[in-house]
Coordinates of C-alpha atoms and ligand atoms in Angstrom, one line a residue:
M1 CA 1.0 -9.6 54.3
L2 CA 0.9 -10.7 50.6
S3 CA 1.5 -14.7 50.3
L4 CA 1.7 -15.9 45.8
D5 CA 2.3 -19.3 45.7
I6 CA 4.2 -20.9 43.2
F7 CA 0.5 -20.9 40.5
S8 CA 0.4 -17.7 41.1
I9 CA 3.3 -16.1 40.8
L10 CA 4.1 -18.7 37.6
T11 CA 1.1 -16.7 36.3
L12 CA 1.8 -13.2 37.4
L13 CA 5.2 -14.4 35.0
L14 CA 4.2 -15.4 32.9
S15 CA 1.0 -12.4 32.2
A16 CA 4.0 -10.2 32.5
K17 CA 4.6 -12.2 29.7
F18 CA 2.2 -11.9 27.4
V19 CA 1.0 -8.7 28.5
P20 CA 1.2 -7.3 24.4
T21 CA 2.3 -3.1 25.7
A22 CA 2.6 -2.2 22.0
L23 CA -1.1 -2.0 21.6
S24 CA -1.4 0.9 24.0
Q25 CA 1.9 2.3 22.7
S26 CA 1.2 6.0 21.1
Y27 CA 2.4 6.4 17.9
A28 CA 4.6 9.8 17.3
P29 CA 4.4 12.5 14.1
N30 CA 7.1 11.5 12.1
A31 CA 6.8 12.8 8.9
Q32 CA 4.3 14.1 6.1
F33 CA 3.7 13.8 3.2
K34 CA 1.5 16.8 0.6
G35 CA 0.7 18.7 -2.5
K36 CA 4.3 19.8 -3.7
D37 CA 6.8 17.5 -0.4
F38 CA 6.4 14.7 -2.6
L39 CA 9.2 15.6 -5.0
G40 CA 11.7 16.0 -3.4
A41 CA 11.4 12.8 -0.8
F42 CA 10.5 10.5 -3.7
N43 CA 12.6 9.3 -6.7
W44 CA 10.4 8.9 -10.3
E45 CA 12.1 5.4 -11.6
T46 CA 13.3 4.9 -15.3
F47 CA 14.1 1.6 -15.5
D48 CA 12.1 -1.8 -17.7
D49 CA 8.8 -1.7 -15.0
P50 CA 10.3 -5.5 -13.3
T51 CA 6.5 -7.2 -13.8
H52 CA 6.7 -6.3 -16.9
G53 CA 4.1 -4.3 -18.2
R54 CA 3.6 -1.5 -20.8
V55 CA 5.2 1.1 -19.4
N56 CA 8.0 3.9 -20.1
F57 CA 8.4 5.3 -16.4
V58 CA 9.5 8.2 -16.5
N59 CA 12.1 11.1 -14.8
Q60 CA 10.9 13.3 -12.9
G61 CA 11.7 16.8 -15.5
T62 CA 10.0 14.5 -17.8
A63 CA 6.7 13.7 -15.2
L64 CA 6.7 17.6 -14.3
N65 CA 6.7 18.8 -18.1
T66 CA 4.2 16.3 -19.4
N67 CA 2.3 16.5 -16.7
L68 CA 2.9 12.9 -16.0
S69 CA 3.5 14.2 -12.3
Y70 CA 1.1 17.4 -11.0
A71 CA 1.8 19.4 -7.9
D72 CA 0.3 22.5 -5.9
D73 CA 0.5 23.3 -1.8
D74 CA -3.0 21.2 -1.7
V75 CA -2.4 18.0 -3.2
F76 CA 0.4 15.5 -5.6
I77 CA -1.6 13.4 -9.0
M78 CA 0.3 10.9 -11.3
R79 CA 0.0 9.2 -14.1
A80 CA -0.1 7.1 -17.5
D81 CA -0.2 9.4 -20.7
Y82 CA -3.7 9.8 -22.5
H83 CA -3.2 11.8 -25.4
Q84 CA -0.7 9.9 -27.3
I85 CA -0.6 6.5 -29.6
V86 CA 2.5 4.0 -28.3
P87 CA 4.4 3.2 -31.5
S88 CA 5.4 -0.9 -30.8
Y89 CA 8.7 0.0 -31.0
A90 CA 8.6 1.3 -27.7
R91 CA 9.9 0.4 -24.4
G92 CA 5.4 0.8 -23.9
R93 CA 3.4 3.7 -22.9
D94 CA 4.5 6.4 -20.6
S95 CA 3.4 6.6 -17.1
V96 CA 5.4 6.9 -14.0
R97 CA 7.1 4.8 -10.3
I98 CA 7.9 6.3 -7.6
T99 CA 10.7 5.4 -4.4
S100 CA 11.0 7.3 -1.0
H101 CA 14.3 8.0 -0.4
D102 CA 13.7 7.8 3.5
A103 CA 12.8 4.0 5.0
W104 CA 10.7 3.1 8.5
D105 CA 10.5 -0.1 10.6
E106 CA 7.8 0.3 12.4
S107 CA 5.6 2.4 11.9
L108 CA 2.1 4.0 11.5
L109 CA 0.8 4.7 7.9
I110 CA -2.2 7.6 7.0
L111 CA -2.7 8.0 3.6
D112 CA -5.4 10.6 2.4
L113 CA -6.3 9.3 -1.2
A114 CA -8.7 10.4 -3.1
H115 CA -8.6 8.6 -6.7
M116 CA -6.6 5.4 -7.6
P117 CA -6.1 4.7 -11.7
E118 CA -8.9 2.5 -13.3
G119 CA -10.0 1.0 -16.1
C120 CA -8.7 -2.0 -18.1
A121 CA -5.6 -2.2 -18.5
T122 CA -4.4 -0.7 -15.3
W123 CA -1.9 -2.5 -12.2
P124 CA -1.8 0.2 -9.7
A125 CA 0.0 -0.3 -6.3
Y126 CA 0.7 1.1 -3.0
W127 CA 2.9 -0.8 -0.8
T128 CA 6.1 -0.4 0.3
A129 CA 9.6 -3.0 -0.1
S130 CA 12.7 -3.2 1.2
K131 CA 15.4 -0.3 1.1
N132 CA 18.2 -2.8 1.8
G133 CA 16.9 -6.0 0.0
P134 CA 17.9 -7.6 -3.0
W135 CA 13.8 -9.0 -3.3
P136 CA 12.7 -10.2 -1.6
H137 CA 15.5 -10.2 1.8
G138 CA 13.3 -7.6 3.9
G139 CA 10.0 -8.2 2.3
E140 CA 7.3 -6.3 0.4
V141 CA 4.4 -4.7 2.2
D142 CA 1.7 -3.8 -1.0
I143 CA -1.0 -2.0 0.3
I144 CA -2.8 -0.9 -2.1
E145 CA -3.3 -3.6 -5.1
G146 CA -6.0 -4.7 -8.0
V147 CA -5.9 -4.7 -12.0
N148 CA -8.7 -4.0 -14.6
L149 CA -12.0 -3.3 -13.2
N150 CA -11.6 -5.8 -9.8
S151 CA -13.2 -3.7 -6.8
N152 CA -11.9 -4.4 -4.2
N153 CA -8.2 -4.1 -2.6
L154 CA -5.7 -6.8 -1.9
A155 CA -3.4 -5.8 0.1
S156 CA -0.5 -8.9 0.7
L157 CA 2.9 -10.1 1.6
H158 CA 6.5 -11.2 0.0
T159 CA 8.4 -12.6 1.4
T160 CA 12.1 -15.2 2.1
P161 CA 11.0 -18.5 3.1
N162 CA 8.9 -20.0 5.7
C163 CA 6.3 -17.2 6.3
T164 CA 3.0 -18.4 5.9
M165 CA -0.4 -16.6 7.7
P166 CA -2.6 -18.2 9.2
Q167 CA -5.8 -19.0 8.1
A168 CA -7.6 -17.3 11.6
R169 CA -7.0 -13.9 11.9
N170 CA -9.1 -10.8 13.2
H171 CA -10.2 -8.7 9.8
T172 CA -13.2 -8.1 8.2
G173 CA -11.5 -9.6 5.3
Q174 CA -11.3 -12.8 2.9
V175 CA -8.4 -14.5 2.7
I176 CA -6.8 -15.6 -0.2
S177 CA -3.7 -17.9 -0.4
S178 CA -1.6 -17.3 2.8
N179 CA 1.7 -18.6 2.6
C180 CA 3.5 -15.4 1.4
D181 CA 7.6 -16.5 0.4
A182 CA 7.7 -14.8 -3.0
A183 CA 9.3 -18.4 -4.3
V184 CA 6.0 -20.6 -4.3
N185 CA 2.9 -19.9 -6.1
Y186 CA 4.8 -18.2 -8.7
N187 CA 4.7 -15.1 -6.2
Q188 CA 1.6 -15.1 -5.5
G189 CA 2.2 -14.2 -2.0
C190 CA -0.3 -14.4 1.0
G191 CA -3.2 -11.8 -0.1
V192 CA -6.7 -10.9 1.7
A193 CA -9.1 -9.6 -0.2
S194 CA -11.2 -6.5 0.7
T195 CA -14.8 -6.7 2.2
T196 CA -15.5 -3.1 2.8
P197 CA -17.5 -2.0 -0.1
N198 CA -16.2 0.7 -2.6
S199 CA -12.2 -0.1 -1.5
Y200 CA -10.9 -0.7 -4.7
G201 CA -11.4 1.0 -9.0
S202 CA -14.1 3.5 -9.6
G203 CA -16.7 1.9 -6.4
F204 CA -13.8 3.6 -4.5
N205 CA -13.5 6.7 -7.4
N206 CA -16.8 7.8 -7.1
N207 CA -16.7 7.7 -3.3
G208 CA -14.4 10.1 -3.4
G209 CA -11.6 8.3 -1.9
G210 CA -11.4 7.7 1.7
W211 CA -8.9 6.1 4.5
I212 CA -5.8 3.9 4.4
V213 CA -4.2 3.4 7.3
T214 CA -1.6 1.1 7.8
W215 CA 0.4 -0.7 11.4
R216 CA 4.2 -1.8 11.2
S217 CA 4.6 -3.5 14.0
S218 CA 6.4 -6.6 15.6
N219 CA 2.8 -7.9 16.7
A220 CA 1.1 -7.5 13.1
I221 CA 0.7 -5.6 10.2
S222 CA -3.0 -3.9 9.7
H223 CA -5.0 -2.8 7.0
W224 CA -7.2 -0.6 7.7
F225 CA -10.0 1.5 5.2
W226 CA -13.0 4.2 5.6
P227 CA -14.5 5.3 2.4
R228 CA -14.4 9.3 2.3
N229 CA -18.2 9.0 3.7
A230 CA -18.3 6.5 6.4
P231 CA -19.6 7.6 9.2
N232 CA -17.1 6.1 12.0
V233 CA -13.8 7.4 10.6
P234 CA -12.1 8.1 14.0
N235 CA -11.0 12.3 13.6
E236 CA -6.8 11.7 14.5
I237 CA -7.2 9.7 10.7
R238 CA -10.1 12.5 8.8
Q239 CA -7.8 15.4 10.1
S240 CA -5.4 16.3 6.7
E241 CA -3.1 18.4 9.1
S242 CA -0.7 16.4 11.7
D243 CA -1.0 18.3 14.8
C244 CA 2.5 16.7 17.2
D245 CA -0.4 14.7 19.7
P246 CA 0.8 11.6 18.8
I247 CA -1.3 9.0 17.1
T248 CA -2.5 5.3 20.2
P249 CA -2.5 3.1 16.5
G250 CA -6.0 0.8 17.0
D251 CA -7.5 2.4 19.0
N252 CA -11.6 2.2 18.9
W253 CA -10.5 1.3 15.6
G254 CA -12.5 -1.2 15.0
T255 CA -11.3 -4.3 13.2
P256 CA -9.5 -4.3 10.6
D257 CA -10.2 -5.3 7.0
S258 CA -6.4 -7.1 6.4
T259 CA -4.6 -8.7 9.1
F260 CA -1.4 -10.3 9.3
V261 CA 0.7 -11.7 11.9
W262 CA 3.5 -13.7 13.3
S263 CA 2.8 -17.1 14.6
Q264 CA 4.2 -19.2 12.1
C265 CA 6.3 -16.5 10.5
D266 CA 9.3 -14.3 12.4
Y267 CA 9.2 -11.1 12.0
N268 CA 12.3 -10.3 12.1
P269 CA 14.4 -12.0 9.3
H270 CA 12.0 -11.7 6.8
F271 CA 11.0 -7.0 7.8
D272 CA 13.2 -4.4 6.8
P273 CA 12.9 -1.0 6.7
H274 CA 10.8 0.0 4.5
Q275 CA 10.7 2.5 1.6
I276 CA 7.0 3.8 0.0
I277 CA 6.6 3.3 -3.8
F278 CA 3.3 4.4 -5.8
D279 CA 3.4 2.7 -9.2
L280 CA 1.1 2.3 -12.4
T281 CA 2.4 -0.2 -14.3
L282 CA -0.1 -1.7 -17.5
C283 CA -0.5 -4.5 -18.2
G284 CA 2.9 -7.3 -16.9
D285 CA 2.6 -10.0 -15.2
W286 CA -1.2 -9.2 -13.3
A287 CA -3.5 -7.3 -15.5
G288 CA -1.9 -8.5 -19.5
N289 CA -2.8 -11.8 -17.7
A290 CA -6.6 -11.3 -15.4
F291 CA -7.4 -8.5 -19.1
P292 CA -9.2 -10.8 -21.3
T293 CA -11.3 -12.9 -17.9
A294 CA -11.7 -9.2 -16.6
G295 CA -14.8 -7.9 -19.4
C296 CA -12.3 -5.9 -21.1
G297 CA -11.9 -7.4 -24.8
P298 CA -12.8 -6.6 -27.7
G299 CA -8.5 -7.1 -28.3
T300 CA -5.9 -7.6 -26.0
C301 CA -4.1 -5.8 -23.7
Q302 CA -0.9 -4.5 -25.6
D303 CA -3.7 -3.3 -28.4
L304 CA -6.0 -1.5 -25.4
V305 CA -2.2 0.7 -24.4
N306 CA -0.9 1.1 -27.4
N307 CA -3.7 2.7 -29.5
H308 CA -6.4 3.5 -27.4
P309 CA -4.6 7.0 -25.2
E310 CA -8.2 8.0 -24.2
A311 CA -9.0 4.5 -23.0
F312 CA -6.8 6.0 -19.5
Q313 CA -8.0 9.6 -18.3
N314 CA -8.8 7.8 -15.7
A315 CA -5.7 6.6 -14.4
F316 CA -3.9 8.6 -11.6
W317 CA -3.3 8.7 -8.5
E318 CA -5.3 11.7 -6.5
I319 CA -3.3 12.3 -3.0
N320 CA -4.6 14.6 -0.4
S321 CA -1.9 13.8 2.3
L322 CA 0.3 10.8 3.6
R323 CA 0.9 10.4 6.8
I324 CA 3.5 9.7 8.9
Y325 CA 4.4 7.9 12.9
T326 CA 6.2 6.1 14.7
P327 CA 6.8 4.6 17.9
Q328 CA 7.8 7.1 20.6
S329 CA 9.9 6.5 23.0
Ligands
NAG401 C1 -1.8 19.4 -14.9 O1 -2.9 18.7 -14.5 C2 -3.0 18.7 -13.7 C3 -4.1 17.4 -12.1 O2 -5.3 16.9 -13.6 C4 -4.2 19.4 -14.3 O3 -5.1 20.9 -13.4 C5 -3.8 21.2 -15.3 O4 -4.7 22.0 -16.0 C6 -3.0 20.7 -16.0 N1 -2.1 21.0 -17.1 C7 -2.0 21.2 -17.6 C8 -1.4 22.4 -19.0 O5 -2.9 20.2 -18.5
NAG402 C1 -10.7 -8.1 16.5 O1 -10.0 -7.2 17.3 C2 -10.6 -5.4 17.3 C3 -10.5 -4.4 17.6 O2 -9.7 -4.8 17.6 C4 -11.9 -6.3 19.1 O3 -12.2 -5.9 20.1 C5 -12.0 -7.7 18.8 O4 -11.4 -7.9 20.6 C6 -10.8 -8.9 18.7 N1 -11.2 -9.5 18.6 C7 -11.1 -11.5 19.0 C8 -11.6 -12.0 19.3 O5 -9.4 -10.7 19.3
NAG403 C1 10.3 -21.3 10.5 O1 9.6 -19.9 11.3 C2 9.9 -21.2 12.4 C3 8.6 -20.2 14.1 O2 8.1 -19.1 12.8 C4 11.6 -20.9 12.8 O3 11.2 -21.8 14.8 C5 12.7 -22.2 13.0 O4 13.6 -22.5 13.1 C6 12.2 -21.5 10.8 N1 13.3 -22.3 10.2 C7 14.1 -22.3 9.1 C8 14.5 -23.4 8.8 O5 14.7 -20.9 9.3

């Protein structure tokens, strides 16, 4: 006969409460974008770059006509113009910023990326942000971001107040900043630099890119990166077409590149459903300010953008696929 003292009951209750059920939860395919799918699933934004970059974001029709966006059955490419001189009175060099029509909350994003924009003056980002906003309400999750000749990817969060990250977390990355509140530190956010080789820029591209995986749940947001030639890419990540098999995120994936947890930041008031965004801006608040010390001179960031179209030949995104999974009910 089973007899339990009060201590055992307490232990049982506590362990039941703290079993991390989401760790073993499986996620089912929800959406997949490949090649021309991007044309129907994303909006080509045309507003002034909010980060003050020297770019002219063009609409989808213009982007397709000028080949700044290109899609076939297998691949989707978007880029900055690398042919024209930009007059000083123009808004900036033609470039592209796209936002998904749909938004996702808890989800697994698997990006198979062949190439990211690289070079002096560039500031590319693959990120998600609240559909409801207004920013920073509902949060921002930066998955791939960097500037100029950087070689290490920076993943970060930007939020409303009262959201910080503990210094010690289970990831391989290096903590750069820990206050996610967009209103402090000039909107630096809380960032983690990848320590995996070839996570950004020319190193990433010369290596054929790789897989960037984001798992967002009420337990954490974690990012994994497997370079193209990594020996340990999980099969469910490597496969390019989604079959109908569900995926258990994190299962035998090893320690993430970066992870963000909710011990000092309540998840619900800070995050809601996010749209997915890819953009490429030039100069502006980050790339422009970092340009003088980035080994990109002589000359200014603006001069490079205006007068040296050839500098932007490698300023393009080449996406093999983006697969999205959501928790199975
Ligand atoms: C448009 O871009 C694609 C991808 O870079 C390239 O294969 C194609 O040749 C380009 N088309 C033209 C007309 O330049
Ligand atoms: C860190 O995460 C890895 C991979 O999920 C896991 O194997 C390991 O036990 C974790 N370490 C700690 C200290 O939690
Ligand atoms: C700040 O967040 C903590 C949890 O991380 C919560 O207990 C506290 O009430 C929050 N404070 C405010 C002012 O929202």
